[in-house]
Amino acid sequence: MSGTTAVSGQVGRGAGPPASSVGSRLLSVGTALPDGVLTNADFEEMMATSDDWIRSRTGIGERRVGGTTTSLAIEAAAVALDRSGIDRELIDLVIVATQTPDDLCPSTAAGVQHGLGLTCGAFDLNAACAGFSYGLVVAHSMLGSSMRAAIVVGVDRMTAATNYEDRTTAILFGDGAGAVVMTAESTGGRGVQAWDTGTDGGHSDILRSPIKDGRVTGVEMNGKVLFKHMVRYACTSACRAVEQAGLCFDDVTAVLAHQANQRILDAVADRLKVDRGKFVSVIEHTGNTSAGSVPLALDAAVEDGRVRSGDAILLLGFGGGLSWASTVAIWQ
Ligand code: COA
């Protein structure tokens, strides 16, 4: 396997399958995108930019805008729950990954729990664009210790946290949500095979969404430096998870990676010496939806038949923190 990169001493990480023989299985995925559309032509009206510049630097053509974080999360989770076919009484946990909650309290997960008529526990987590991927690892661990089923949602309303005076960041972000239903799995043949998580808090200043005087003022980022770190950490984490699963990249049918930028997806694929076509891309029509992007990519791949039951998939999130998380799973 190629592409493994040494990580510096300041990086914290965890990896593995769990000690317990009980694992988790990914049963279904659902998504939600708001109705509003913000095209590159709209940006040409708003600021000094061009469709050509945006497409060539990012691969983005349009983004979806609207809804609330809670409404998008409920919609995606409801679709996933419906597609899973399981009795909602079995859901013991709702995790919502988001960096753009409607309110700091109550959690978005509480709104999802109530909106779906569930009676289980629910909480939010924030690992920025890696949030959904962290949520998978947390749910996997909790399902391995007696919970029966869980819903993991990744959702962000990034347009509510975007500074439209900054043309470098404004063109990147969109709104969207995705969710999966996971169940406890004891056979080991299906579901989550391995995972890897990591954080490099020493580089947190490269990508920030600061709160000033109680207001989110927009994303601040050093795009070029971030690009290099993200490619390096994404490759390292992907290699660890695939190795830990006892697989090689040839065994992996599809990579569902964070949709930050088409050039990052291509760079990670090239560095891993994996066919670019294995990296599912929805970024042209969604932009960067942060925690929503990995399940949006998964849903697209399931819908168009690129991911089928029994396929090995790699789910790979990375972003602010800097944080990253990878999961290798046998789909359904
Ligand atoms: N339209 C036109 N020109 C723009 C522009 C826009 N929207 N935004 C910036 N520019 C200009 C800059 O002003 C600069 O002009 P100059 O050379 O005259 O100074 C030039 O384009 C290059 O700017 P730069 O910021 O260096 O661009 P870049 O090549 O690094 O591309 C990103 C910018 C954001 C697309 C790129 O850095 C990136 O994708 N980084 C990773 C971002 C990311 O993934 N973030 C989320 C992680 S979760």
Coordinates of C-alpha atoms and ligand atoms in Angstrom, one line a residue:
M1 CA 0.0 0.0 0.0
S2 CA 1.3 3.4 -0.8
G3 CA 0.8 6.9 0.5
T4 CA 1.4 6.4 4.2
T5 CA 2.9 9.5 5.6
A6 CA 4.5 9.9 9.0
V7 CA 2.6 12.2 11.4
S8 CA 4.2 14.6 13.8
G9 CA 4.3 14.1 17.5
Q10 CA 1.7 16.7 18.2
V11 CA -1.0 14.7 16.5
G12 CA -3.5 12.8 18.6
R13 CA -5.2 9.8 17.1
G14 CA -7.0 6.5 17.8
A15 CA -7.5 3.5 15.6
G16 CA -8.9 0.1 15.5
P17 CA -11.7 -2.3 15.6
P18 CA -13.2 -2.4 19.1
A19 CA -12.1 -4.9 21.7
S20 CA -15.6 -6.2 21.9
S21 CA -16.7 -8.8 19.3
V22 CA -20.0 -6.9 18.7
G23 CA -19.7 -4.3 16.0
S24 CA -22.1 -2.2 13.9
R25 CA -23.6 -2.4 10.5
L26 CA -24.6 0.5 8.2
L27 CA -28.1 -0.2 7.0
S28 CA -29.3 2.8 5.1
V29 CA -28.6 6.4 4.1
G30 CA -30.8 9.4 3.5
T31 CA -30.2 13.0 2.6
A32 CA -31.8 16.5 2.5
L33 CA -30.9 19.5 0.4
P34 CA -32.7 22.8 0.6
D35 CA -34.6 24.2 -2.4
G36 CA -32.5 27.4 -2.9
V37 CA -29.7 27.3 -5.5
L38 CA -26.8 29.7 -5.5
T39 CA -24.9 29.4 -8.8
N40 CA -21.5 30.6 -9.9
A41 CA -23.4 33.1 -12.1
D42 CA -25.0 34.5 -8.9
F43 CA -21.5 35.0 -7.5
E44 CA -20.4 36.8 -10.7
E45 CA -23.2 39.3 -9.9
M46 CA -22.2 39.6 -6.3
M47 CA -18.4 39.9 -6.5
A48 CA -15.3 39.9 -8.7
T49 CA -15.1 36.3 -9.6
S50 CA -16.0 34.0 -12.5
D51 CA -17.5 30.6 -13.2
D52 CA -14.2 29.6 -14.8
W53 CA -12.2 30.6 -11.7
I54 CA -14.5 28.8 -9.3
R55 CA -14.8 25.6 -11.3
S56 CA -11.1 25.3 -12.1
R57 CA -10.0 25.9 -8.5
T58 CA -12.8 24.0 -6.7
G59 CA -15.0 21.9 -9.1
I60 CA -18.1 23.7 -7.7
G61 CA -20.9 24.9 -10.0
E62 CA -23.7 25.5 -7.6
R63 CA -24.7 25.2 -3.9
R64 CA -28.0 24.6 -2.2
V65 CA -29.2 27.2 0.3
G66 CA -31.9 27.3 2.9
G67 CA -33.8 25.4 5.6
T68 CA -32.6 25.2 9.2
T69 CA -30.0 22.9 10.5
T70 CA -32.7 21.1 12.5
S71 CA -35.2 20.8 9.6
L72 CA -32.5 19.4 7.2
A73 CA -31.3 17.0 9.9
I74 CA -34.8 15.7 10.5
E75 CA -35.5 15.3 6.8
A76 CA -32.3 13.3 6.2
A77 CA -32.8 11.1 9.2
A78 CA -36.4 10.4 8.4
V79 CA -35.4 9.2 4.9
A80 CA -32.6 7.0 6.3
L81 CA -35.0 5.6 9.0
D82 CA -37.7 4.8 6.4
R83 CA -35.2 3.1 4.1
S84 CA -33.7 1.0 6.9
G85 CA -37.0 -0.8 7.4
I86 CA -36.3 -1.2 11.1
D87 CA -38.7 -0.6 13.9
R88 CA -38.0 2.9 15.4
E89 CA -38.4 1.4 18.9
L90 CA -34.9 -0.1 18.3
I91 CA -33.2 3.3 17.9
D92 CA -31.3 3.9 21.1
L93 CA -29.3 6.9 20.1
V94 CA -29.3 9.9 17.8
I95 CA -25.9 11.7 17.1
V96 CA -25.9 14.9 15.1
A97 CA -22.6 16.2 13.8
T98 CA -22.7 19.9 13.1
Q99 CA -20.7 23.1 13.5
T100 CA -23.7 25.3 12.6
P101 CA -26.5 24.5 15.1
D102 CA -29.6 26.6 15.1
D103 CA -29.1 27.1 18.8
L104 CA -26.3 26.2 21.2
C105 CA -29.0 24.8 23.5
P106 CA -31.0 22.6 22.9
S107 CA -28.9 20.4 20.8
T108 CA -29.9 19.7 17.2
A109 CA -30.1 16.1 18.1
A110 CA -32.8 16.8 20.6
G111 CA -34.9 18.3 17.7
V112 CA -34.3 15.3 15.6
Q113 CA -35.2 12.9 18.4
H114 CA -38.5 14.8 18.9
G115 CA -39.1 15.4 15.2
L116 CA -38.9 11.7 14.5
G117 CA -41.0 10.7 17.6
L118 CA -38.2 8.8 19.2
T119 CA -37.7 8.3 22.9
C120 CA -33.9 7.6 22.9
G121 CA -30.9 9.5 24.0
A122 CA -29.5 12.2 21.7
F123 CA -26.5 14.6 21.5
D124 CA -24.5 16.7 19.1
L125 CA -20.8 16.5 18.4
N126 CA -18.6 19.0 16.6
A127 CA -15.6 17.9 14.6
A128 CA -16.2 20.4 11.8
C129 CA -16.1 18.8 8.4
A130 CA -15.0 15.5 10.0
G131 CA -18.0 15.5 12.2
F132 CA -20.1 12.9 10.5
S133 CA -17.1 10.6 10.2
Y134 CA -16.4 11.0 14.0
G135 CA -20.1 10.3 14.6
L136 CA -19.8 6.9 12.8
V137 CA -16.9 5.9 15.1
V138 CA -18.8 7.0 18.2
A139 CA -22.0 5.2 17.2
H140 CA -19.9 2.1 16.3
S141 CA -18.4 2.1 19.7
M142 CA -21.7 2.6 21.5
L143 CA -23.4 -0.1 19.4
G144 CA -20.6 -2.4 20.4
S145 CA -21.5 -1.9 24.1
S146 CA -25.2 -2.9 24.2
M147 CA -27.1 -0.3 22.1
R148 CA -29.3 -1.8 19.4
A149 CA -29.5 0.9 16.7
A150 CA -28.4 4.5 16.1
I151 CA -29.0 7.3 13.7
V152 CA -25.9 9.4 12.8
V153 CA -26.6 12.7 11.0
G154 CA -24.1 15.1 9.4
V155 CA -25.6 18.5 8.8
D156 CA -24.5 22.0 8.2
R157 CA -26.0 25.3 7.1
M158 CA -22.6 26.7 6.1
T159 CA -24.2 29.6 4.2
A160 CA -25.4 31.0 7.6
A161 CA -21.7 31.0 8.7
T162 CA -20.3 32.5 5.5
N163 CA -18.8 35.9 5.0
Y164 CA -20.0 37.0 1.6
E165 CA -17.4 39.9 1.6
D166 CA -14.6 37.3 1.3
R167 CA -14.6 35.9 -2.2
T168 CA -12.0 33.2 -1.4
T169 CA -14.2 31.4 1.1
A170 CA -17.8 32.6 0.1
I171 CA -17.8 30.6 -3.1
L172 CA -17.0 27.3 -1.3
F173 CA -19.9 26.6 1.0
G174 CA -23.5 25.2 0.7
D175 CA -26.2 23.7 3.0
G176 CA -27.1 20.1 3.3
A177 CA -27.6 17.0 5.4
G178 CA -27.1 13.2 5.3
A179 CA -27.8 10.5 7.8
V180 CA -27.3 6.8 8.3
V181 CA -29.0 4.2 10.4
M182 CA -26.6 1.7 12.1
T183 CA -27.5 -1.4 14.0
A184 CA -25.5 -3.6 16.4
E185 CA -23.9 -6.5 14.4
S186 CA -22.4 -9.6 15.9
T187 CA -21.3 -11.7 12.9
G188 CA -18.4 -9.4 11.9
G189 CA -18.8 -10.1 8.2
R190 CA -20.7 -6.9 7.5
G191 CA -20.6 -3.4 8.8
V192 CA -17.7 -1.4 10.2
Q193 CA -14.4 -3.3 9.8
A194 CA -11.9 -0.6 11.1
W195 CA -11.6 3.1 11.8
D196 CA -9.0 5.8 12.4
T197 CA -9.4 9.2 14.0
G198 CA -6.9 12.0 14.5
T199 CA -6.6 15.6 15.4
D200 CA -3.8 18.2 15.0
G201 CA -4.9 21.1 17.3
G202 CA -1.5 22.7 16.7
H203 CA -2.7 23.8 13.3
S204 CA -6.2 25.0 14.4
D205 CA -5.4 28.6 13.2
I206 CA -5.4 27.5 9.5
L207 CA -9.2 27.1 9.4
R208 CA -11.4 28.9 11.9
S209 CA -15.0 30.0 12.2
P210 CA -14.6 32.4 15.1
I211 CA -17.3 33.8 17.3
K212 CA -16.7 37.6 17.9
D213 CA -19.0 39.5 20.3
G214 CA -21.4 36.5 20.2
R215 CA -21.6 36.4 16.4
V216 CA -20.2 34.0 13.9
T217 CA -18.3 36.2 11.5
G218 CA -17.4 33.8 8.7
V219 CA -14.8 31.2 7.8
E220 CA -11.2 32.3 8.0
M221 CA -8.7 30.1 6.3
N222 CA -5.3 29.8 4.8
G223 CA -6.4 27.8 1.8
K224 CA -3.1 26.9 0.3
V225 CA -1.6 25.6 3.6
L226 CA -4.8 23.9 4.5
F227 CA -4.9 22.1 1.2
K228 CA -1.5 20.6 1.8
H229 CA -2.2 19.4 5.4
M230 CA -5.6 18.0 4.4
V231 CA -4.2 15.9 1.6
R232 CA -1.5 14.6 3.9
Y233 CA -3.7 13.7 6.8
A234 CA -6.5 12.3 4.7
C235 CA -4.0 9.9 3.0
T236 CA -2.5 8.8 6.3
S237 CA -5.9 8.2 7.9
A238 CA -7.2 6.3 4.8
C239 CA -4.2 4.1 4.8
R240 CA -4.5 3.3 8.5
A241 CA -8.2 2.3 8.3
V242 CA -7.8 0.2 5.1
E243 CA -4.7 -1.6 6.6
Q244 CA -6.5 -2.1 9.9
A245 CA -9.4 -3.7 8.0
G246 CA -7.0 -6.1 6.4
L247 CA -7.8 -4.8 3.0
C248 CA -6.0 -2.9 0.2
F249 CA -7.3 -0.1 -1.9
D250 CA -8.1 -2.5 -4.7
D251 CA -10.7 -4.1 -2.4
V252 CA -12.4 -0.8 -1.8
T253 CA -15.3 -0.2 -4.2
A254 CA -15.8 3.5 -3.4
V255 CA -14.3 6.3 -1.3
L256 CA -16.8 8.7 0.2
A257 CA -14.6 11.6 1.1
H258 CA -15.3 15.0 2.4
Q259 CA -16.4 17.2 -0.5
A260 CA -14.1 20.2 0.2
N261 CA -12.7 20.8 -3.2
Q262 CA -12.4 18.5 -6.3
R263 CA -8.7 19.2 -6.4
I264 CA -8.3 17.8 -2.9
L265 CA -10.2 14.7 -3.9
D266 CA -8.0 14.2 -7.0
A267 CA -4.8 14.9 -5.0
V268 CA -5.7 12.3 -2.3
A269 CA -6.6 9.7 -5.0
D270 CA -3.4 10.4 -6.9
R271 CA -1.2 10.2 -3.8
L272 CA -2.8 6.9 -2.7
K273 CA -2.5 5.7 -6.3
V274 CA -6.2 5.0 -6.4
D275 CA -8.3 5.5 -9.5
R276 CA -9.9 9.0 -9.2
G277 CA -13.2 7.4 -10.3
K278 CA -13.4 5.6 -7.0
F279 CA -13.7 8.9 -5.2
V280 CA -17.4 9.8 -5.4
S281 CA -17.9 13.5 -6.1
V282 CA -21.1 15.5 -5.6
I283 CA -19.3 18.8 -5.1
E284 CA -20.3 20.3 -8.4
H285 CA -23.9 20.5 -7.3
T286 CA -23.6 20.9 -3.5
G287 CA -20.4 22.9 -2.8
N288 CA -18.8 22.1 0.6
T289 CA -21.6 21.2 3.0
S290 CA -19.1 20.4 5.8
A291 CA -20.5 17.5 8.0
G292 CA -23.2 16.8 5.4
S293 CA -20.8 16.0 2.6
V294 CA -19.8 12.4 3.3
P295 CA -23.3 11.0 3.6
L296 CA -24.4 13.1 0.6
A297 CA -21.6 11.3 -1.4
L298 CA -22.7 7.9 0.0
D299 CA -26.3 8.5 -1.0
A300 CA -25.4 9.5 -4.5
A301 CA -23.2 6.3 -4.9
V302 CA -25.9 4.1 -3.5
E303 CA -28.6 5.7 -5.7
D304 CA -26.6 5.3 -8.9
G305 CA -25.5 1.7 -8.1
R306 CA -21.8 2.4 -7.6
V307 CA -22.1 1.1 -4.0
R308 CA -24.1 -2.1 -3.6
S309 CA -24.8 -4.4 -0.7
G310 CA -21.6 -6.3 0.3
D311 CA -19.2 -3.7 -1.1
A312 CA -16.3 -2.4 0.9
I313 CA -16.4 1.4 1.3
L314 CA -14.1 4.0 2.8
L315 CA -15.8 7.0 4.5
L316 CA -13.2 9.7 5.0
G317 CA -13.8 13.1 6.7
F318 CA -11.4 15.9 7.3
G319 CA -11.4 19.6 8.2
G320 CA -11.1 22.2 10.9
G321 CA -9.3 21.2 14.1
L322 CA -7.5 20.1 12.1
S323 CA -9.5 16.8 12.5
W324 CA -10.0 13.7 10.4
A325 CA -11.6 10.3 10.7
S326 CA -11.9 7.2 8.4
T327 CA -14.1 4.2 8.6
V328 CA -13.9 1.1 6.4
A329 CA -17.3 -0.7 6.2
I330 CA -19.0 -3.4 4.3
W331 CA -22.1 -1.6 3.0
Q332 CA -25.4 -3.1 4.4
Ligands
COA1 N1 -12.6 34.6 -7.7 C1 -11.5 35.1 -8.4 N2 -10.3 35.2 -7.9 C2 -10.1 34.9 -6.6 C3 -11.2 34.3 -5.8 C4 -12.5 34.2 -6.4 N3 -13.5 33.7 -5.8 N4 -10.7 34.1 -4.6 C5 -9.4 34.4 -4.6 N5 -9.1 34.9 -5.8 C6 -7.8 35.4 -6.2 C7 -6.9 35.9 -5.1 O1 -7.2 37.2 -4.8 C8 -5.5 35.7 -5.6 O2 -5.3 36.8 -6.5 P1 -3.8 37.4 -6.6 O3 -2.9 36.3 -7.2 O4 -4.0 38.5 -7.6 O5 -3.4 37.8 -5.3 C9 -5.7 34.4 -6.5 O6 -7.1 34.3 -6.8 C10 -5.2 33.2 -5.8 O7 -5.7 33.2 -4.5 P2 -5.5 32.0 -3.5 O8 -6.2 32.2 -2.2 O9 -4.0 31.8 -3.4 O10 -6.1 30.8 -4.3 P3 -5.9 29.3 -4.3 O11 -5.3 28.8 -5.5 O12 -5.2 28.9 -3.0 O13 -7.4 28.7 -4.2 C11 -8.9 27.9 -2.7 C12 -8.2 29.1 -3.2 C13 -9.8 28.2 -1.5 C14 -9.8 27.3 -3.8 C15 -7.9 26.8 -2.3 O14 -6.8 27.3 -1.5 C16 -8.5 25.6 -1.6 O15 -9.3 25.0 -2.1 N6 -8.0 25.3 -0.3 C17 -8.6 24.3 0.5 C18 -9.8 24.9 1.0 C19 -10.6 23.8 1.7 O16 -10.6 22.7 1.4 N7 -11.4 24.3 2.8 C20 -12.2 23.5 3.5 C21 -11.6 22.4 4.2 S1 -12.7 21.5 5.2

